[in-house]
PDB file of C-alpha atoms in Angstrom:
ATOM      1  CA  UNK A   1    -224.822  71.288 -55.322  1.00 65.00           C
ATOM      2  CA  UNK A   2    -227.813  72.352 -57.488  1.00 64.00           C
ATOM      3  CA  UNK A   3    -227.174  70.967 -60.923  1.00 89.00           C
ATOM      4  CA  UNK A   4    -230.447  70.468 -62.825  1.00 93.00           C
ATOM      5  CA  UNK A   5    -231.844  73.093 -65.181  1.00 94.00           C
ATOM      6  CA  UNK A   6    -234.941  73.446 -67.347  1.00 94.00           C
ATOM      7  CA  UNK A   7    -233.965  73.763 -70.986  1.00 93.00           C
ATOM      8  CA  UNK A   8    -236.012  74.920 -73.965  1.00 92.00           C
ATOM      9  CA  UNK A   9    -235.117  73.816 -77.497  1.00 87.00           C
ATOM     10  CA  UNK A  10    -232.204  71.656 -76.398  1.00 82.00           C
ATOM     11  CA  UNK A  11    -231.601  70.308 -79.918  1.00 78.00           C
ATOM     12  CA  UNK A  12    -231.786  73.713 -81.546  1.00 77.00           C
ATOM     13  CA  UNK A  13    -229.840  76.947 -81.478  1.00 73.00           C
ATOM     14  CA  UNK A  14    -229.923  79.013 -79.444  1.00 80.00           C
ATOM     15  CA  UNK A  15    -230.665  76.882 -76.384  1.00 85.00           C
ATOM     16  CA  UNK A  16    -232.534  78.695 -73.622  1.00 92.00           C
ATOM     17  CA  UNK A  17    -232.619  78.137 -69.867  1.00 93.00           C
ATOM     18  CA  UNK A  18    -235.397  78.886 -67.401  1.00 94.00           C
ATOM     19  CA  UNK A  19    -234.784  81.558 -64.765  1.00 94.00           C
ATOM     20  CA  UNK A  20    -237.434  81.151 -62.079  1.00 92.00           C
ATOM     21  CA  UNK A  21    -236.769  84.505 -60.438  1.00 92.00           C
ATOM     22  CA  UNK A  22    -237.808  86.457 -63.541  1.00 93.00           C
ATOM     23  CA  UNK A  23    -240.015  83.711 -65.017  1.00 92.00           C
ATOM     24  CA  UNK A  24    -238.186  84.058 -68.316  1.00 94.00           C
ATOM     25  CA  UNK A  25    -235.851  82.021 -70.492  1.00 93.00           C
ATOM     26  CA  UNK A  26    -232.305  83.281 -70.777  1.00 92.00           C
ATOM     27  CA  UNK A  27    -229.393  82.451 -73.060  1.00 90.00           C
ATOM     28  CA  UNK A  28    -226.847  81.936 -70.295  1.00 88.00           C
ATOM     29  CA  UNK A  29    -226.523  78.634 -68.435  1.00 88.00           C
ATOM     30  CA  UNK A  30    -224.851  80.492 -65.594  1.00 88.00           C
ATOM     31  CA  UNK A  31    -227.948  82.683 -65.077  1.00 91.00           C
ATOM     32  CA  UNK A  32    -230.389  79.766 -65.120  1.00 92.00           C
ATOM     33  CA  UNK A  33    -232.177  78.479 -62.013  1.00 93.00           C
ATOM     34  CA  UNK A  34    -230.762  75.186 -60.751  1.00 93.00           C
ATOM     35  CA  UNK A  35    -232.255  72.386 -58.654  1.00 94.00           C
ATOM     36  CA  UNK A  36    -230.665  69.544 -56.696  1.00 92.00           C
ATOM     37  CA  UNK A  37    -232.611  66.860 -58.552  1.00 92.00           C
ATOM     38  CA  UNK A  38    -235.065  66.319 -61.401  1.00 91.00           C
ATOM     39  CA  UNK A  39    -237.788  65.718 -58.830  1.00 93.00           C
ATOM     40  CA  UNK A  40    -237.228  69.131 -57.272  1.00 94.00           C
ATOM     41  CA  UNK A  41    -237.342  70.818 -60.693  1.00 93.00           C
ATOM     42  CA  UNK A  42    -240.530  68.982 -61.694  1.00 95.00           C
ATOM     43  CA  UNK A  43    -243.092  71.445 -60.185  1.00 94.00           C
ATOM     44  CA  UNK A  44    -241.582  74.390 -62.078  1.00 94.00           C
ATOM     45  CA  UNK A  45    -241.446  72.265 -65.232  1.00 94.00           C
ATOM     46  CA  UNK A  46    -245.088  71.181 -64.858  1.00 95.00           C
ATOM     47  CA  UNK A  47    -246.198  74.774 -64.359  1.00 93.00           C
ATOM     48  CA  UNK A  48    -244.433  75.877 -67.527  1.00 94.00           C
ATOM     49  CA  UNK A  49    -246.038  73.064 -69.521  1.00 94.00           C
ATOM     50  CA  UNK A  50    -249.424  74.028 -68.110  1.00 94.00           C
ATOM     51  CA  UNK A  51    -248.848  77.603 -69.283  1.00 93.00           C
ATOM     52  CA  UNK A  52    -248.269  76.387 -72.835  1.00 93.00           C
ATOM     53  CA  UNK A  53    -244.497  76.110 -73.043  1.00 92.00           C
ATOM     54  CA  UNK A  54    -243.156  73.422 -75.390  1.00 90.00           C
ATOM     55  CA  UNK A  55    -239.898  71.644 -76.125  1.00 91.00           C
ATOM     56  CA  UNK A  56    -238.800  71.639 -72.488  1.00 94.00           C
ATOM     57  CA  UNK A  57    -236.466  69.210 -70.708  1.00 92.00           C
ATOM     58  CA  UNK A  58    -235.004  68.863 -67.248  1.00 94.00           C
ATOM     59  CA  UNK A  59    -231.309  68.243 -67.804  1.00 92.00           C
ATOM     60  CA  UNK A  60    -228.130  67.851 -65.784  1.00 91.00           C
ATOM     61  CA  UNK A  61    -226.181  71.051 -66.446  1.00 89.00           C
ATOM     62  CA  UNK A  62    -222.967  69.039 -66.874  1.00 88.00           C
ATOM     63  CA  UNK A  63    -224.528  67.452 -69.977  1.00 87.00           C
ATOM     64  CA  UNK A  64    -225.293  70.907 -71.302  1.00 85.00           C
ATOM     65  CA  UNK A  65    -221.709  72.032 -70.736  1.00 85.00           C
ATOM     66  CA  UNK A  66    -220.456  69.039 -72.716  1.00 83.00           C
ATOM     67  CA  UNK A  67    -222.879  69.821 -75.531  1.00 82.00           C
ATOM     68  CA  UNK A  68    -221.802  73.473 -75.610  1.00 81.00           C
ATOM     69  CA  UNK A  69    -218.132  72.502 -75.710  1.00 82.00           C
ATOM     70  CA  UNK A  70    -218.730  69.915 -78.435  1.00 84.00           C
ATOM     71  CA  UNK A  71    -220.649  72.419 -80.558  1.00 83.00           C
ATOM     72  CA  UNK A  72    -217.864  74.955 -80.050  1.00 84.00           C
ATOM     73  CA  UNK A  73    -215.202  72.583 -81.359  1.00 87.00           C
ATOM     74  CA  UNK A  74    -217.423  71.378 -84.201  1.00 89.00           C
ATOM     75  CA  UNK A  75    -217.866  74.982 -85.338  1.00 90.00           C
ATOM     76  CA  UNK A  76    -214.111  75.538 -85.078  1.00 90.00           C
ATOM     77  CA  UNK A  77    -213.383  72.330 -87.013  1.00 92.00           C
ATOM     78  CA  UNK A  78    -215.746  73.305 -89.838  1.00 94.00           C
ATOM     79  CA  UNK A  79    -214.300  76.814 -90.039  1.00 94.00           C
ATOM     80  CA  UNK A  80    -210.718  75.567 -90.273  1.00 94.00           C
ATOM     81  CA  UNK A  81    -211.451  72.619 -92.581  1.00 94.00           C
ATOM     82  CA  UNK A  82    -213.235  74.898 -95.095  1.00 96.00           C
ATOM     83  CA  UNK A  83    -210.858  77.845 -94.749  1.00 95.00           C
ATOM     84  CA  UNK A  84    -208.691  79.010 -97.638  1.00 93.00           C
ATOM     85  CA  UNK A  85    -205.198  77.505 -97.792  1.00 90.00           C
ATOM     86  CA  UNK A  86    -203.475  80.536 -96.276  1.00 90.00           C
ATOM     87  CA  UNK A  87    -205.744  80.587 -93.214  1.00 93.00           C
ATOM     88  CA  UNK A  88    -205.593  76.798 -92.806  1.00 92.00           C
ATOM     89  CA  UNK A  89    -201.809  76.575 -92.878  1.00 90.00           C
ATOM     90  CA  UNK A  90    -201.388  79.646 -90.655  1.00 91.00           C
ATOM     91  CA  UNK A  91    -203.508  77.921 -88.027  1.00 90.00           C
ATOM     92  CA  UNK A  92    -201.489  74.710 -88.337  1.00 90.00           C
ATOM     93  CA  UNK A  93    -198.230  76.659 -88.062  1.00 89.00           C
ATOM     94  CA  UNK A  94    -199.379  78.157 -84.752  1.00 89.00           C
ATOM     95  CA  UNK A  95    -199.865  74.659 -83.371  1.00 89.00           C
ATOM     96  CA  UNK A  96    -196.634  73.302 -84.807  1.00 89.00           C
ATOM     97  CA  UNK A  97    -194.626  76.225 -83.432  1.00 89.00           C
ATOM     98  CA  UNK A  98    -195.908  75.460 -79.945  1.00 88.00           C
ATOM     99  CA  UNK A  99    -195.214  71.737 -80.281  1.00 87.00           C
ATOM    100  CA  UNK A 100    -191.733  72.256 -81.699  1.00 88.00           C
ATOM    101  CA  UNK A 101    -190.904  74.481 -78.742  1.00 90.00           C
ATOM    102  CA  UNK A 102    -192.597  72.135 -76.257  1.00 89.00           C
ATOM    103  CA  UNK A 103    -189.389  70.445 -74.978  1.00 90.00           C
ATOM    104  CA  UNK A 104    -187.921  73.885 -74.257  1.00 93.00           C
ATOM    105  CA  UNK A 105    -191.161  75.042 -72.606  1.00 93.00           C
ATOM    106  CA  UNK A 106    -191.228  71.945 -70.377  1.00 92.00           C
ATOM    107  CA  UNK A 107    -187.562  72.382 -69.465  1.00 94.00           C
ATOM    108  CA  UNK A 108    -188.071  76.044 -68.593  1.00 96.00           C
ATOM    109  CA  UNK A 109    -191.012  75.135 -66.356  1.00 96.00           C
ATOM    110  CA  UNK A 110    -188.894  72.473 -64.631  1.00 95.00           C
ATOM    111  CA  UNK A 111    -186.138  75.024 -64.002  1.00 96.00           C
ATOM    112  CA  UNK A 112    -188.586  77.437 -62.387  1.00 96.00           C
ATOM    113  CA  UNK A 113    -190.019  74.723 -60.117  1.00 96.00           C
ATOM    114  CA  UNK A 114    -186.507  73.623 -59.142  1.00 95.00           C
ATOM    115  CA  UNK A 115    -185.541  77.233 -58.439  1.00 94.00           C
ATOM    116  CA  UNK A 116    -188.413  77.659 -56.003  1.00 95.00           C
ATOM    117  CA  UNK A 117    -187.864  74.250 -54.344  1.00 93.00           C
ATOM    118  CA  UNK A 118    -184.099  74.003 -54.098  1.00 91.00           C
ATOM    119  CA  UNK A 119    -182.975  77.628 -53.911  1.00 92.00           C
ATOM    120  CA  UNK A 120    -185.654  80.053 -52.740  1.00 93.00           C
ATOM    121  CA  UNK A 121    -187.358  77.658 -50.323  1.00 93.00           C
ATOM    122  CA  UNK A 122    -184.067  76.530 -48.771  1.00 93.00           C
ATOM    123  CA  UNK A 123    -182.888  80.114 -48.318  1.00 93.00           C
ATOM    124  CA  UNK A 124    -186.108  81.086 -46.577  1.00 93.00           C
ATOM    125  CA  UNK A 125    -186.255  77.956 -44.385  1.00 93.00           C
ATOM    126  CA  UNK A 126    -182.654  78.325 -43.270  1.00 93.00           C
ATOM    127  CA  UNK A 127    -183.267  81.997 -42.501  1.00 93.00           C
ATOM    128  CA  UNK A 128    -186.276  80.962 -40.378  1.00 91.00           C
ATOM    129  CA  UNK A 129    -184.200  78.301 -38.644  1.00 91.00           C
ATOM    130  CA  UNK A 130    -181.004  80.251 -38.017  1.00 93.00           C
ATOM    131  CA  UNK A 131    -181.897  83.913 -38.280  1.00 92.00           C
ATOM    132  CA  UNK A 132    -182.440  86.489 -35.574  1.00 92.00           C
ATOM    133  CA  UNK A 133    -185.454  88.492 -36.701  1.00 90.00           C
ATOM    134  CA  UNK A 134    -188.225  90.579 -35.197  1.00 93.00           C
ATOM    135  CA  UNK A 135    -191.965  90.330 -35.754  1.00 92.00           C
ATOM    136  CA  UNK A 136    -192.025  92.553 -38.852  1.00 94.00           C
ATOM    137  CA  UNK A 137    -189.128  90.694 -40.421  1.00 92.00           C
ATOM    138  CA  UNK A 138    -190.863  87.403 -39.601  1.00 92.00           C
ATOM    139  CA  UNK A 139    -193.998  88.564 -41.386  1.00 94.00           C
ATOM    140  CA  UNK A 140    -191.887  89.601 -44.360  1.00 94.00           C
ATOM    141  CA  UNK A 141    -190.291  86.137 -44.428  1.00 93.00           C
ATOM    142  CA  UNK A 142    -193.747  84.579 -44.342  1.00 93.00           C
ATOM    143  CA  UNK A 143    -194.831  86.801 -47.218  1.00 95.00           C
ATOM    144  CA  UNK A 144    -191.817  85.771 -49.299  1.00 94.00           C
ATOM    145  CA  UNK A 145    -192.495  82.105 -48.529  1.00 94.00           C
ATOM    146  CA  UNK A 146    -196.107  82.442 -49.597  1.00 94.00           C
ATOM    147  CA  UNK A 147    -195.126  84.267 -52.787  1.00 95.00           C
ATOM    148  CA  UNK A 148    -192.613  81.546 -53.641  1.00 94.00           C
ATOM    149  CA  UNK A 149    -195.081  78.712 -53.078  1.00 94.00           C
ATOM    150  CA  UNK A 150    -197.727  80.470 -55.159  1.00 95.00           C
ATOM    151  CA  UNK A 151    -195.223  80.931 -57.964  1.00 95.00           C
ATOM    152  CA  UNK A 152    -194.270  77.243 -57.702  1.00 95.00           C
ATOM    153  CA  UNK A 153    -197.952  76.214 -57.830  1.00 94.00           C
ATOM    154  CA  UNK A 154    -198.428  78.327 -60.950  1.00 93.00           C
ATOM    155  CA  UNK A 155    -195.612  76.467 -62.727  1.00 95.00           C
ATOM    156  CA  UNK A 156    -196.796  73.087 -61.421  1.00 93.00           C
ATOM    157  CA  UNK A 157    -200.206  73.765 -62.984  1.00 93.00           C
ATOM    158  CA  UNK A 158    -198.511  74.609 -66.283  1.00 92.00           C
ATOM    159  CA  UNK A 159    -196.451  71.435 -66.005  1.00 91.00           C
ATOM    160  CA  UNK A 160    -199.570  69.347 -65.495  1.00 89.00           C
ATOM    161  CA  UNK A 161    -201.249  70.904 -68.540  1.00 87.00           C
ATOM    162  CA  UNK A 162    -198.167  70.229 -70.677  1.00 87.00           C
ATOM    163  CA  UNK A 163    -198.012  66.621 -69.490  1.00 85.00           C
ATOM    164  CA  UNK A 164    -201.669  66.091 -70.358  1.00 81.00           C
ATOM    165  CA  UNK A 165    -201.204  67.707 -73.762  1.00 81.00           C
ATOM    166  CA  UNK A 166    -198.022  65.864 -74.701  1.00 82.00           C
ATOM    167  CA  UNK A 167    -198.652  62.551 -72.990  1.00 74.00           C
ATOM    168  CA  UNK A 168    -195.364  62.817 -71.129  1.00 63.00           C
ATOM    169  CA  UNK A 169    -193.284  62.734 -74.348  1.00 69.00           C
ATOM    170  CA  UNK A 170    -192.724  66.269 -75.582  1.00 66.00           C
ATOM    171  CA  UNK A 171    -189.887  65.174 -77.901  1.00 71.00           C
ATOM    172  CA  UNK A 172    -192.215  62.987 -79.985  1.00 73.00           C
ATOM    173  CA  UNK A 173    -194.733  65.814 -80.332  1.00 72.00           C
ATOM    174  CA  UNK A 174    -191.956  68.191 -81.322  1.00 77.00           C
ATOM    175  CA  UNK A 175    -190.643  65.865 -84.015  1.00 76.00           C
ATOM    176  CA  UNK A 176    -194.102  65.279 -85.459  1.00 76.00           C
ATOM    177  CA  UNK A 177    -194.643  69.038 -85.544  1.00 75.00           C
ATOM    178  CA  UNK A 178    -191.357  69.556 -87.407  1.00 76.00           C
ATOM    179  CA  UNK A 179    -192.436  66.953 -89.952  1.00 79.00           C
ATOM    180  CA  UNK A 180    -195.780  68.741 -90.353  1.00 74.00           C
ATOM    181  CA  UNK A 181    -194.017  72.088 -90.810  1.00 73.00           C
ATOM    182  CA  UNK A 182    -191.795  70.609 -93.519  1.00 76.00           C
ATOM    183  CA  UNK A 183    -194.905  69.263 -95.234  1.00 77.00           C
ATOM    184  CA  UNK A 184    -196.574  72.683 -95.109  1.00 74.00           C
ATOM    185  CA  UNK A 185    -193.537  74.221 -96.821  1.00 74.00           C
ATOM    186  CA  UNK A 186    -193.690  71.493 -99.435  1.00 76.00           C
ATOM    187  CA  UNK A 187    -197.386  71.826-100.270  1.00 73.00           C
ATOM    188  CA  UNK A 188    -197.376  75.633-100.289  1.00 70.00           C
ATOM    189  CA  UNK A 189    -194.341  75.910-102.599  1.00 72.00           C
ATOM    190  CA  UNK A 190    -194.519  75.859-106.412  1.00 71.00           C
ATOM    191  CA  UNK A 191    -194.656  72.250-107.535  1.00 69.00           C
ATOM    192  CA  UNK A 192    -192.706  70.677-110.352  1.00 72.00           C
ATOM    193  CA  UNK A 193    -192.812  67.322-112.070  1.00 72.00           C
ATOM    194  CA  UNK A 194    -190.233  65.343-114.017  1.00 81.00           C
ATOM    195  CA  UNK A 195    -191.769  63.388-116.883  1.00 81.00           C
ATOM    196  CA  UNK A 196    -190.830  59.744-117.145  1.00 88.00           C
ATOM    197  CA  UNK A 197    -192.084  59.277-120.674  1.00 88.00           C
ATOM    198  CA  UNK A 198    -189.996  61.212-123.284  1.00 85.00           C
ATOM    199  CA  UNK A 199    -192.894  61.567-125.711  1.00 88.00           C
ATOM    200  CA  UNK A 200    -195.225  62.999-123.067  1.00 85.00           C
ATOM    201  CA  UNK A 201    -192.450  65.280-121.839  1.00 83.00           C
ATOM    202  CA  UNK A 202    -191.930  66.672-125.321  1.00 86.00           C
ATOM    203  CA  UNK A 203    -195.657  67.095-125.822  1.00 85.00           C
ATOM    204  CA  UNK A 204    -196.790  68.539-122.469  1.00 83.00           C
ATOM    205  CA  UNK A 205    -193.855  69.840-120.391  1.00 81.00           C
ATOM    206  CA  UNK A 206    -194.376  73.376-121.718  1.00 79.00           C
ATOM    207  CA  UNK A 207    -197.846  73.383-120.106  1.00 78.00           C
ATOM    208  CA  UNK A 208    -196.357  72.721-116.675  1.00 73.00           C
ATOM    209  CA  UNK A 209    -193.620  75.287-117.207  1.00 70.00           C
ATOM    210  CA  UNK A 210    -196.239  77.903-118.055  1.00 59.00           C
ATOM    211  CA  UNK A 211    -198.178  77.144-114.851  1.00 52.00           C
ATOM    212  CA  UNK A 212    -195.010  77.298-112.730  1.00 51.00           C
ATOM    213  CA  UNK A 213    -194.151  80.735-114.124  1.00 46.00           C
ATOM    214  CA  UNK A 214    -197.656  82.005-113.252  1.00 51.00           C
ATOM    215  CA  UNK A 215    -197.364  80.559-109.738  1.00 52.00           C
ATOM    216  CA  UNK A 216    -194.003  82.252-109.195  1.00 44.00           C
ATOM    217  CA  UNK A 217    -195.438  85.561-110.459  1.00 48.00           C
ATOM    218  CA  UNK A 218    -198.254  85.279-107.913  1.00 53.00           C
ATOM    219  CA  UNK A 219    -195.781  84.628-105.097  1.00 46.00           C
ATOM    220  CA  UNK A 220    -193.698  87.645-106.143  1.00 43.00           C
ATOM    221  CA  UNK A 221    -196.794  89.868-106.145  1.00 51.00           C
ATOM    222  CA  UNK A 222    -197.641  88.740-102.583  1.00 50.00           C
ATOM    223  CA  UNK A 223    -194.161  89.712-101.429  1.00 41.00           C
TER     224      UNK A 223
END
């Protein structure tokens, strides 16, 4: 399978890819010309260099895909890490909600797979084995069998994704997510402090009380 592409400005943004058909550089890896090996791409590369092009490389497109994906997640990480508190914790809550529900999601997927394997499939197979049906009814049975197996495959794919995500232990992920959600509630609620030193309490506690009142007022205004 052709896998090598000619890239311009690989270490810069935006990266560009050579399209031999139009003799231009395009922004889409999918639209780029591809060769089976570096050797096969070399003549086109040499011609471009001869015509004055610079910053070119012949690269395995799989490497490019990894780079694109890495850049995508780096951009996401920076955006979330530097987001305001509301945006940051909203994003975390989305993740925690999914993880908390993960045991129920996995169980529901298991039920659907079991339904197709132990109920629907058995009904269809026994109808095929014991039934008296004509050609049209046979085709309808085949259609129902195909539909059932496709539905089962869909849930099996979901099951595989969940297993990869949770490492086979959805309960641990759920518990960690609950802990994280509790922490979010803690850090986003008005904070208080109990002084240990009586003299400092007498001297400064009114400053903390004043700040707490302002924080509560802000929360009320949001509501």
